[in-house]
């Protein structure tokens, strides 16, 4: 299997390009609450700023998401990670990788960057403790060679947070 | 139907393809026959567009599309014909909407002037200022009526219910799933093959044989497009990007087989070269395709002098990108 970090460097297909342009236009008209897309000329990598929702553990804290689109988006999920420093959360590793099923096994091409962002914010908002996942150190050590989270075999055993 | 304005060489090529088709058909090689027919219609359509005969070109391209889709809905030929067809339809709309707009503008000016004249006559007769208000309202209403008349020709958003949830683009070949959701056929089939056998929105299990054409949506799309020709164009203003592939280039060589084939021919996919070669890319990215094109031609001239090759250009018209091949003689 080719590493997906290499795959994400491949140019976007025509379908991916046209779909991302449409998503971008829609985002500009109607961005999800709490998110800001940092405008660059790179359609294949979006940097998105997220602000913790009021009344949650992350209220007014600012984080950055990096979204990389593969050649065959939306037939493949985008790779979404938090840039350093990643929020302290039971499903977010210190290297920014996010344990969220829709980013991997449960991806569907009917989802959009916007809907993914909303899921991530909702995951943050429902957290009751600011802590790293139990296996954080082991996992981050395993990823040292620059492995993409899309190569991880995730276990999604907890749907409460 | 007499394709008179087409250059005789192209007409001959198309005729040759048609005869190829006929002979394949007689030999019961149906796949090859359909390919030849598709190509013949496609060529004829391109040639008519070149002559700015939009409606004639569109007619031929629609035949090509129908044949191509029947043979293999996911083939690159179908995609390419669609791209050319929708660009042609956009051009046709642009042409007719320009005429409509200028007619409307003329009428508007005449009406406004008439209204003012009428008011002036009225004002000189009755020395009453209450008429001024009437006049103001009438002229406002006149503006409103003309703005409304121009609305259908003003590009805006395609309604969501005419767009696929995956491509976010207007439907071409819509199919409905047992969950009641409609998708673009080609991408949904791609999803079922690559991602999984489920409905992308509802996640209900889904098999390819369960898909049914959604004819009502297809008609709604046709109706919308016939009133709003601008919707044929995607958000990118660039001409359709054509991926170079060997089979395709070979096909174009076949189309140009009247050339002296003993001379080496270099096929140049100009659009993609301009997009990748750093010294051309900087112009290309700024939308100055014309500069990038000229620089590329200069490079190739130099190259051809060195090598003595003939150079065929692929997809490097300045805009609109109708013709698929240019030919440089040295």
Coordinates of C-alpha atoms in Angstrom, one line a residue:
Chain A
X1 CA 0.0 0.0 0.0
X2 CA 1.3 3.4 -0.8
X3 CA 1.5 5.8 2.1
X4 CA -1.4 8.2 2.1
X5 CA 0.9 11.1 2.8
X6 CA 2.5 10.5 -0.6
X7 CA -1.0 9.9 -2.1
X8 CA -2.2 13.3 -0.8
X9 CA 0.6 15.0 -2.7
X10 CA -0.8 13.7 -6.0
X11 CA -2.7 16.3 -7.9
X12 CA -6.5 16.4 -7.3
X13 CA -8.6 14.7 -9.9
X14 CA -11.0 16.8 -12.0
X15 CA -14.0 15.7 -9.9
X16 CA -12.1 16.5 -6.7
X17 CA -11.2 19.9 -8.0
X18 CA -14.6 20.9 -9.0
X19 CA -16.2 19.6 -5.8
X20 CA -13.6 21.4 -3.6
X21 CA -14.2 24.7 -5.5
X22 CA -17.9 24.3 -4.8
X23 CA -17.3 23.5 -1.2
X24 CA -15.1 26.6 -0.9
X25 CA -17.8 28.9 -2.4
X26 CA -20.4 27.4 -0.1
X27 CA -18.1 27.8 2.9
X28 CA -17.5 31.5 2.1
X29 CA -21.2 32.1 1.9
X30 CA -22.1 30.0 4.9
X31 CA -19.2 29.0 7.1
X32 CA -19.9 26.6 10.0
X33 CA -20.1 28.5 13.3
X34 CA -16.8 28.7 15.2
X35 CA -14.6 28.0 12.1
X36 CA -12.5 30.2 9.9
X37 CA -10.8 29.1 6.7
X38 CA -7.4 30.7 6.3
X39 CA -7.4 31.8 2.7
X40 CA -4.5 30.4 0.7
X41 CA -4.2 29.5 -3.0
X42 CA -3.8 25.9 -2.2
X43 CA -7.0 24.1 -2.8
X44 CA -5.6 20.8 -1.7
X45 CA -4.6 21.8 1.8
X46 CA -7.0 23.9 3.9
X47 CA -5.9 25.4 7.2
X48 CA -9.0 26.0 9.4
X49 CA -9.1 27.9 12.7
X50 CA -11.5 26.6 15.3
X51 CA -12.7 28.4 18.4
X52 CA -13.9 26.3 21.4
X53 CA -17.7 26.7 21.8
X54 CA -19.0 28.8 24.7
X55 CA -20.0 26.8 27.8
X56 CA -17.5 24.0 27.1
X57 CA -14.1 23.1 28.5
X58 CA -12.5 24.7 25.4
X59 CA -14.4 27.9 25.5
X60 CA -12.6 30.7 23.4
X61 CA -9.5 28.5 23.0
X62 CA -8.1 28.6 19.4
X63 CA -6.8 25.6 17.5
X64 CA -5.8 25.0 13.9
X65 CA -6.9 22.1 11.8
X66 CA -5.0 21.0 8.7
X67 CA -7.1 19.3 6.1
X68 CA -5.4 17.5 3.2
X69 CA -7.4 16.2 0.3
X70 CA -6.4 13.0 -1.6
X71 CA -6.5 12.7 -5.3
X72 CA -9.8 11.0 -5.3
X73 CA -11.7 13.1 -2.8
X74 CA -14.6 12.7 -2.0
X75 CA -14.3 8.9 -2.7
X76 CA -11.6 9.0 -0.1
X77 CA -11.7 10.8 3.3
X78 CA -9.6 13.9 3.7
X79 CA -6.8 13.7 6.2
X80 CA -7.6 15.9 9.1
X81 CA -5.2 16.7 12.0
X82 CA -4.7 19.4 14.6
X83 CA -1.6 21.5 14.2
X84 CA 0.6 21.9 17.2
X85 CA -0.6 22.5 20.0
X86 CA -3.5 20.0 19.7
X87 CA -6.3 20.4 22.3
X88 CA -6.2 18.1 25.4
X89 CA -8.9 15.6 24.7
X90 CA -9.4 11.9 25.3
X91 CA -9.6 11.3 21.5
X92 CA -6.9 13.6 20.3
X93 CA -3.3 12.5 20.4
X94 CA -0.5 15.0 21.2
X95 CA 0.7 14.7 17.6
X96 CA -2.6 16.1 16.4
X97 CA -4.2 12.8 15.2
X98 CA -7.9 12.6 15.8
X99 CA -9.7 9.3 16.7
X100 CA -13.0 10.0 14.9
X101 CA -14.7 7.3 12.9
X102 CA -16.0 9.5 10.1
X103 CA -12.4 10.4 9.1
X104 CA -11.6 6.8 8.5
X105 CA -13.9 3.7 8.2
X106 CA -17.1 5.6 8.4
X107 CA -16.3 8.2 5.8
X108 CA -19.0 8.9 3.2
X109 CA -18.7 11.0 0.1
X110 CA -21.9 12.8 1.0
X111 CA -19.9 14.4 3.9
X112 CA -18.2 17.8 3.4
X113 CA -15.4 19.7 5.1
X114 CA -18.1 21.7 6.8
X115 CA -19.8 18.6 8.2
X116 CA -16.5 17.2 9.3
X117 CA -15.7 20.4 11.1
X118 CA -19.1 20.3 12.9
X119 CA -18.4 16.7 14.0
X120 CA -15.0 17.7 15.4
X121 CA -16.4 20.7 17.3
X122 CA -19.2 18.5 18.7
X123 CA -16.6 16.0 19.8
X124 CA -14.7 18.8 21.6
X125 CA -17.8 20.2 23.1
X126 CA -19.0 16.9 24.7
X127 CA -15.7 16.3 26.4
X128 CA -15.8 16.2 30.3
X129 CA -12.1 16.0 31.0
X130 CA -9.1 17.6 29.4
X131 CA -6.8 14.6 29.1
X132 CA -4.8 12.7 26.5
X133 CA -5.9 9.2 25.3
X134 CA -4.7 6.5 27.6
X135 CA -2.3 5.1 24.9
X136 CA -1.0 8.5 23.8
X137 CA 2.7 7.9 24.4
X138 CA 2.8 4.5 22.7
X139 CA 0.7 5.8 19.7
X140 CA 2.8 8.9 19.2
X141 CA 6.0 6.9 19.3
X142 CA 4.7 4.6 16.6
X143 CA 3.9 7.6 14.4
X144 CA 7.4 9.1 14.6
X145 CA 8.3 8.2 11.1
X146 CA 5.7 10.7 9.9
X147 CA 2.9 8.1 9.5
X148 CA -0.5 9.5 8.5
X149 CA -3.4 8.9 10.8
X150 CA -5.2 7.2 7.8
X151 CA -2.7 4.3 8.1
X152 CA -3.7 3.7 11.7
X153 CA -6.1 0.8 12.4
X154 CA -8.4 2.6 14.6
X155 CA -10.7 1.1 17.3
X156 CA -13.7 3.2 17.8
X157 CA -14.9 1.7 21.1
X158 CA -16.3 4.9 22.7
X159 CA -19.1 6.9 21.2
X160 CA -19.9 8.9 24.3
X161 CA -17.3 11.6 23.9
Chain B
X1 CA -29.1 17.5 -42.5
X2 CA -26.3 18.9 -44.7
X3 CA -23.1 19.8 -42.8
X4 CA -22.1 22.3 -45.5
X5 CA -19.8 24.7 -43.7
X6 CA -17.5 21.9 -42.5
X7 CA -14.1 21.9 -44.1
X8 CA -14.0 19.0 -46.7
X9 CA -11.1 17.3 -45.1
X10 CA -12.9 17.0 -41.8
X11 CA -16.1 16.0 -43.5
X12 CA -14.1 13.3 -45.3
X13 CA -12.6 12.0 -42.1
X14 CA -16.1 11.9 -40.5
X15 CA -17.5 10.1 -43.5
X16 CA -14.6 7.7 -43.4
X17 CA -15.3 7.0 -39.7
X18 CA -19.0 6.4 -40.6
X19 CA -18.0 3.9 -43.3
X20 CA -15.7 2.2 -40.8
X21 CA -18.6 2.0 -38.5
X22 CA -20.8 0.5 -41.3
X23 CA -18.2 -2.1 -42.1
X24 CA -17.7 -3.0 -38.4
X25 CA -21.5 -3.2 -38.1
X26 CA -21.7 -5.7 -41.0
X27 CA -18.9 -7.8 -39.5
X28 CA -20.9 -7.7 -36.3
X29 CA -18.2 -6.0 -34.4
X30 CA -20.7 -3.8 -32.6
X31 CA -18.3 -2.3 -30.0
X32 CA -16.0 -1.1 -32.7
X33 CA -18.9 0.1 -34.8
X34 CA -20.3 2.2 -32.0
X35 CA -16.9 3.7 -31.2
X36 CA -16.5 4.7 -34.9
X37 CA -20.0 6.2 -35.1
X38 CA -19.4 8.1 -31.8
X39 CA -16.1 9.5 -33.0
X40 CA -17.7 10.6 -36.3
X41 CA -20.5 12.5 -34.6
X42 CA -18.0 14.0 -32.2
X43 CA -15.7 15.2 -35.0
X44 CA -18.5 16.6 -37.0
X45 CA -19.8 18.4 -33.9
X46 CA -16.4 19.9 -33.2
X47 CA -16.0 21.1 -36.7
X48 CA -19.4 22.8 -36.7
X49 CA -18.6 24.5 -33.4
X50 CA -15.4 25.8 -35.0
X51 CA -17.7 27.4 -37.6
X52 CA -19.7 28.9 -34.8
X53 CA -22.7 26.8 -35.8
X54 CA -23.6 26.1 -32.2
X55 CA -27.0 24.5 -32.7
X56 CA -25.7 22.2 -35.4
X57 CA -22.6 21.3 -33.4
X58 CA -24.7 20.6 -30.3
X59 CA -27.0 18.3 -32.3
X60 CA -24.1 16.2 -33.5
X61 CA -22.4 16.2 -30.0
X62 CA -25.7 15.0 -28.4
X63 CA -25.8 12.1 -30.8
X64 CA -22.2 11.3 -30.0
X65 CA -22.9 11.5 -26.2
X66 CA -26.0 9.3 -26.5
X67 CA -24.0 6.6 -28.4
X68 CA -21.0 6.8 -26.2
X69 CA -23.1 6.6 -23.0
X70 CA -25.0 3.6 -24.4
X71 CA -21.7 1.8 -24.9
X72 CA -19.9 2.7 -21.7
X73 CA -21.3 5.5 -19.5
X74 CA -18.0 5.8 -17.6
X75 CA -15.6 6.1 -20.5
X76 CA -13.2 9.1 -20.9
X77 CA -14.8 9.8 -24.4
X78 CA -18.2 10.4 -22.7
X79 CA -16.6 12.7 -20.2
X80 CA -14.8 14.6 -22.9
X81 CA -17.8 14.9 -25.2
X82 CA -19.9 16.1 -22.2
X83 CA -17.3 18.8 -21.4
X84 CA -17.2 20.0 -25.0
X85 CA -21.0 19.8 -25.2
X86 CA -21.6 21.9 -22.1
X87 CA -19.0 24.5 -23.2
X88 CA -20.9 24.7 -26.5
X89 CA -24.2 25.1 -24.8
X90 CA -22.7 27.8 -22.6
X91 CA -21.4 29.6 -25.7
X92 CA -24.8 29.3 -27.3
X93 CA -26.5 30.7 -24.3
X94 CA -23.9 33.5 -24.0
X95 CA -24.6 34.4 -27.7
X96 CA -28.3 34.4 -27.4
X97 CA -28.4 36.1 -24.0
X98 CA -26.2 38.9 -25.3
X99 CA -28.7 39.5 -28.1
X100 CA -31.6 39.3 -25.6
X101 CA -29.9 41.8 -23.3
X102 CA -29.3 44.3 -26.0
X103 CA -32.9 44.0 -27.3
X104 CA -34.1 44.5 -23.7
X105 CA -31.8 47.5 -23.2
X106 CA -33.1 49.2 -26.4
X107 CA -36.6 48.7 -25.3
X108 CA -35.8 50.0 -21.9
X109 CA -34.3 53.2 -23.2
X110 CA -37.3 53.8 -25.5
X111 CA -39.8 53.2 -22.7
X112 CA -37.9 55.4 -20.3
X113 CA -37.8 58.2 -22.8
X114 CA -41.4 57.8 -23.7
X115 CA -42.3 58.0 -20.0
X116 CA -40.4 61.2 -19.6
X117 CA -41.9 62.7 -22.7
X118 CA -45.3 61.7 -21.5
X119 CA -44.6 63.3 -18.2
X120 CA -43.3 66.5 -19.7
X121 CA -46.5 66.9 -21.8
X122 CA -48.6 66.1 -18.8
X123 CA -46.7 68.6 -16.7
X124 CA -47.0 71.4 -19.2
X125 CA -50.8 71.0 -19.4
X126 CA -51.7 70.6 -15.7
X127 CA -49.8 72.8 -13.3
X128 CA -50.2 70.4 -10.6
X129 CA -47.2 68.8 -8.8
X130 CA -49.1 65.7 -7.6
X131 CA -48.3 64.1 -11.0
X132 CA -44.7 64.1 -10.1
X133 CA -45.2 61.3 -7.6
X134 CA -47.1 59.2 -10.2
X135 CA -44.3 59.6 -12.6
X136 CA -41.7 58.6 -10.0
X137 CA -43.6 55.5 -9.2
X138 CA -44.1 54.5 -12.8
X139 CA -40.5 54.9 -13.6
X140 CA -39.6 52.8 -10.5
X141 CA -42.0 50.1 -11.7
X142 CA -40.5 50.2 -15.2
X143 CA -37.1 49.5 -13.7
X144 CA -38.5 46.6 -11.8
X145 CA -40.2 45.1 -14.8
X146 CA -37.0 45.2 -16.8
X147 CA -34.8 43.9 -14.0
X148 CA -37.2 41.0 -13.7
X149 CA -37.1 40.3 -17.4
X150 CA -33.3 40.1 -17.2
X151 CA -33.2 37.7 -14.2
X152 CA -33.3 34.4 -16.1
X153 CA -30.1 35.4 -17.9
X154 CA -28.3 36.5 -14.7
X155 CA -26.0 33.7 -13.4
X156 CA -26.8 32.7 -9.8
X157 CA -27.0 29.5 -7.9
X158 CA -28.4 26.2 -9.1
X159 CA -31.1 25.0 -6.7
X160 CA -29.8 22.3 -4.3
X161 CA -32.5 19.8 -5.4
X162 CA -31.0 19.8 -8.9
X163 CA -27.5 19.0 -7.5
X164 CA -25.9 15.7 -6.6
X165 CA -24.9 15.4 -2.9
X166 CA -21.5 14.0 -3.9
X167 CA -20.5 16.2 -6.9
X168 CA -22.4 19.3 -5.6
X169 CA -22.9 19.9 -9.3
X170 CA -26.0 19.9 -11.5
X171 CA -27.3 16.4 -12.4
X172 CA -26.4 14.9 -15.8
X173 CA -27.6 11.3 -15.4
X174 CA -29.5 11.1 -12.1
X175 CA -30.3 7.8 -10.4
X176 CA -32.5 7.3 -7.3
X177 CA -31.7 4.8 -4.5
X178 CA -34.3 2.8 -2.5
X179 CA -33.7 5.4 0.3
X180 CA -35.1 8.0 -2.0
X181 CA -31.9 10.0 -2.5
X182 CA -30.8 11.0 -6.0
X183 CA -27.2 10.9 -7.1
X184 CA -25.1 11.3 -10.2
X185 CA -24.9 7.8 -11.7
X186 CA -21.2 7.7 -12.5
X187 CA -19.9 8.9 -9.1
X188 CA -22.4 6.8 -7.1
X189 CA -21.2 3.7 -9.0
X190 CA -17.6 4.8 -8.2
X191 CA -18.6 5.1 -4.5
X192 CA -20.2 1.7 -4.4
X193 CA -17.0 0.2 -5.9
X194 CA -14.4 2.1 -3.9
X195 CA -15.9 3.1 -0.6
X196 CA -18.6 0.6 0.2
X197 CA -22.0 -0.8 -0.7
X198 CA -24.1 1.7 1.1
X199 CA -26.2 4.8 0.4
X200 CA -23.8 7.8 1.1
X201 CA -26.4 9.8 2.9
X202 CA -28.6 7.3 4.7
X203 CA -25.9 4.6 5.0
X204 CA -28.5 1.9 4.1
X205 CA -27.1 -1.1 2.3
X206 CA -27.1 -0.5 -1.5
X207 CA -26.3 -2.6 -4.5
X208 CA -25.7 -1.2 -8.0
X209 CA -28.7 -3.1 -9.4
X210 CA -31.0 -1.2 -7.1
X211 CA -30.4 2.1 -8.8
X212 CA -33.2 3.5 -10.9
X213 CA -33.0 6.4 -13.3
X214 CA -34.7 9.5 -11.9
X215 CA -36.5 10.7 -15.0
X216 CA -38.4 13.5 -13.2
X217 CA -35.2 15.1 -11.9
X218 CA -33.6 14.7 -15.3
X219 CA -36.5 16.6 -16.9
X220 CA -36.4 19.2 -14.2
X221 CA -32.7 19.7 -15.0
X222 CA -33.4 20.0 -18.7
X223 CA -36.1 22.6 -18.0
X224 CA -33.8 24.5 -15.7
X225 CA -30.9 24.5 -18.2
X226 CA -33.1 25.6 -21.1
X227 CA -34.1 28.7 -19.1
X228 CA -30.7 29.2 -17.4
X229 CA -28.0 28.4 -19.9
X230 CA -25.3 29.9 -17.7
X231 CA -25.6 26.8 -15.5
X232 CA -23.7 24.8 -18.1
X233 CA -20.5 26.4 -16.8
X234 CA -18.8 25.3 -13.6
X235 CA -17.2 27.7 -11.2
X236 CA -13.8 27.5 -13.0
X237 CA -13.6 29.7 -16.0
X238 CA -10.7 27.7 -17.4
X239 CA -11.4 25.5 -20.4
X240 CA -12.0 21.9 -19.5
X241 CA -8.9 20.2 -18.5
X242 CA -8.1 17.2 -20.6
X243 CA -5.8 14.5 -19.2
X244 CA -3.4 13.3 -21.8
X245 CA -3.5 9.7 -22.4
X246 CA -1.9 7.6 -25.1
X247 CA -5.0 6.0 -26.4
X248 CA -6.6 9.4 -26.8
X249 CA -3.6 10.9 -28.6
X250 CA -3.5 7.9 -30.9
X251 CA -7.1 8.5 -31.7
X252 CA -6.3 12.0 -32.7
X253 CA -3.5 10.7 -34.9
X254 CA -6.1 8.6 -36.6
X255 CA -8.2 11.6 -37.2
X256 CA -5.3 13.3 -38.9
X257 CA -4.1 10.4 -40.8
X258 CA -4.2 12.4 -44.0
X259 CA -0.9 13.9 -42.8
X260 CA 2.3 12.5 -44.2
X261 CA 2.9 9.9 -41.5
X262 CA 6.5 9.4 -42.5
X263 CA 7.4 12.6 -40.8
X264 CA 7.9 12.3 -37.0
X265 CA 5.0 14.0 -35.2
X266 CA 5.2 15.3 -31.7
X267 CA 1.9 15.6 -29.9
X268 CA 1.9 18.3 -27.3
X269 CA -0.7 18.4 -24.6
X270 CA -0.3 22.2 -24.3
X271 CA -2.8 22.8 -21.6
X272 CA -1.1 20.5 -19.2
X273 CA 2.4 21.5 -20.2
X274 CA 1.6 25.1 -19.5
X275 CA 0.2 24.1 -16.1
X276 CA 3.4 22.3 -15.1
X277 CA 6.4 23.8 -16.8
X278 CA 7.6 26.4 -14.2
X279 CA 8.5 29.1 -16.8
X280 CA 5.0 28.8 -18.3
X281 CA 3.1 28.1 -15.2
X282 CA 3.6 31.5 -13.7
X283 CA 1.7 33.0 -16.7
X284 CA -0.8 30.2 -16.8
X285 CA -1.7 30.7 -13.1
X286 CA -2.3 34.4 -13.7
X287 CA -4.8 33.4 -16.3
X288 CA -2.6 34.6 -19.1
X289 CA -2.9 31.4 -21.2
X290 CA -2.1 33.5 -24.3
X291 CA 1.4 34.3 -23.0
X292 CA 2.0 30.8 -21.8
X293 CA 0.8 29.5 -25.2
X294 CA 3.1 31.8 -27.2
X295 CA 6.1 30.9 -25.0
X296 CA 5.4 27.2 -25.5
X297 CA 5.1 27.7 -29.2
X298 CA 8.4 29.6 -29.3
X299 CA 10.1 26.8 -27.4
X300 CA 8.6 24.2 -29.7
X301 CA 9.6 26.1 -32.9
X302 CA 13.1 26.1 -31.7
X303 CA 12.9 22.4 -30.9
X304 CA 11.4 21.6 -34.2
X305 CA 14.2 23.4 -36.0
X306 CA 16.7 21.3 -34.2
X307 CA 14.8 18.0 -34.7
X308 CA 12.8 18.6 -37.9
X309 CA 9.6 17.3 -36.3
X310 CA 6.1 18.3 -36.9
X311 CA 4.2 19.5 -33.9
X312 CA 0.6 18.9 -33.2
X313 CA -1.0 21.0 -30.5
X314 CA -3.5 19.5 -28.2
X315 CA -6.0 21.7 -26.4
X316 CA -4.3 24.9 -26.4
X317 CA -6.9 27.3 -27.9
X318 CA -6.9 30.6 -26.3
X319 CA -10.5 30.5 -25.2
X320 CA -13.0 29.2 -26.0
X321 CA -11.3 25.8 -26.3
X322 CA -13.2 24.3 -29.1
X323 CA -10.8 22.8 -31.5
X324 CA -8.8 19.9 -30.2
X325 CA -5.9 20.0 -32.5
X326 CA -3.9 22.8 -34.1
X327 CA -1.3 22.0 -36.6
X328 CA 2.0 23.8 -37.1
X329 CA 3.7 23.5 -40.4
X330 CA 7.4 24.0 -40.6

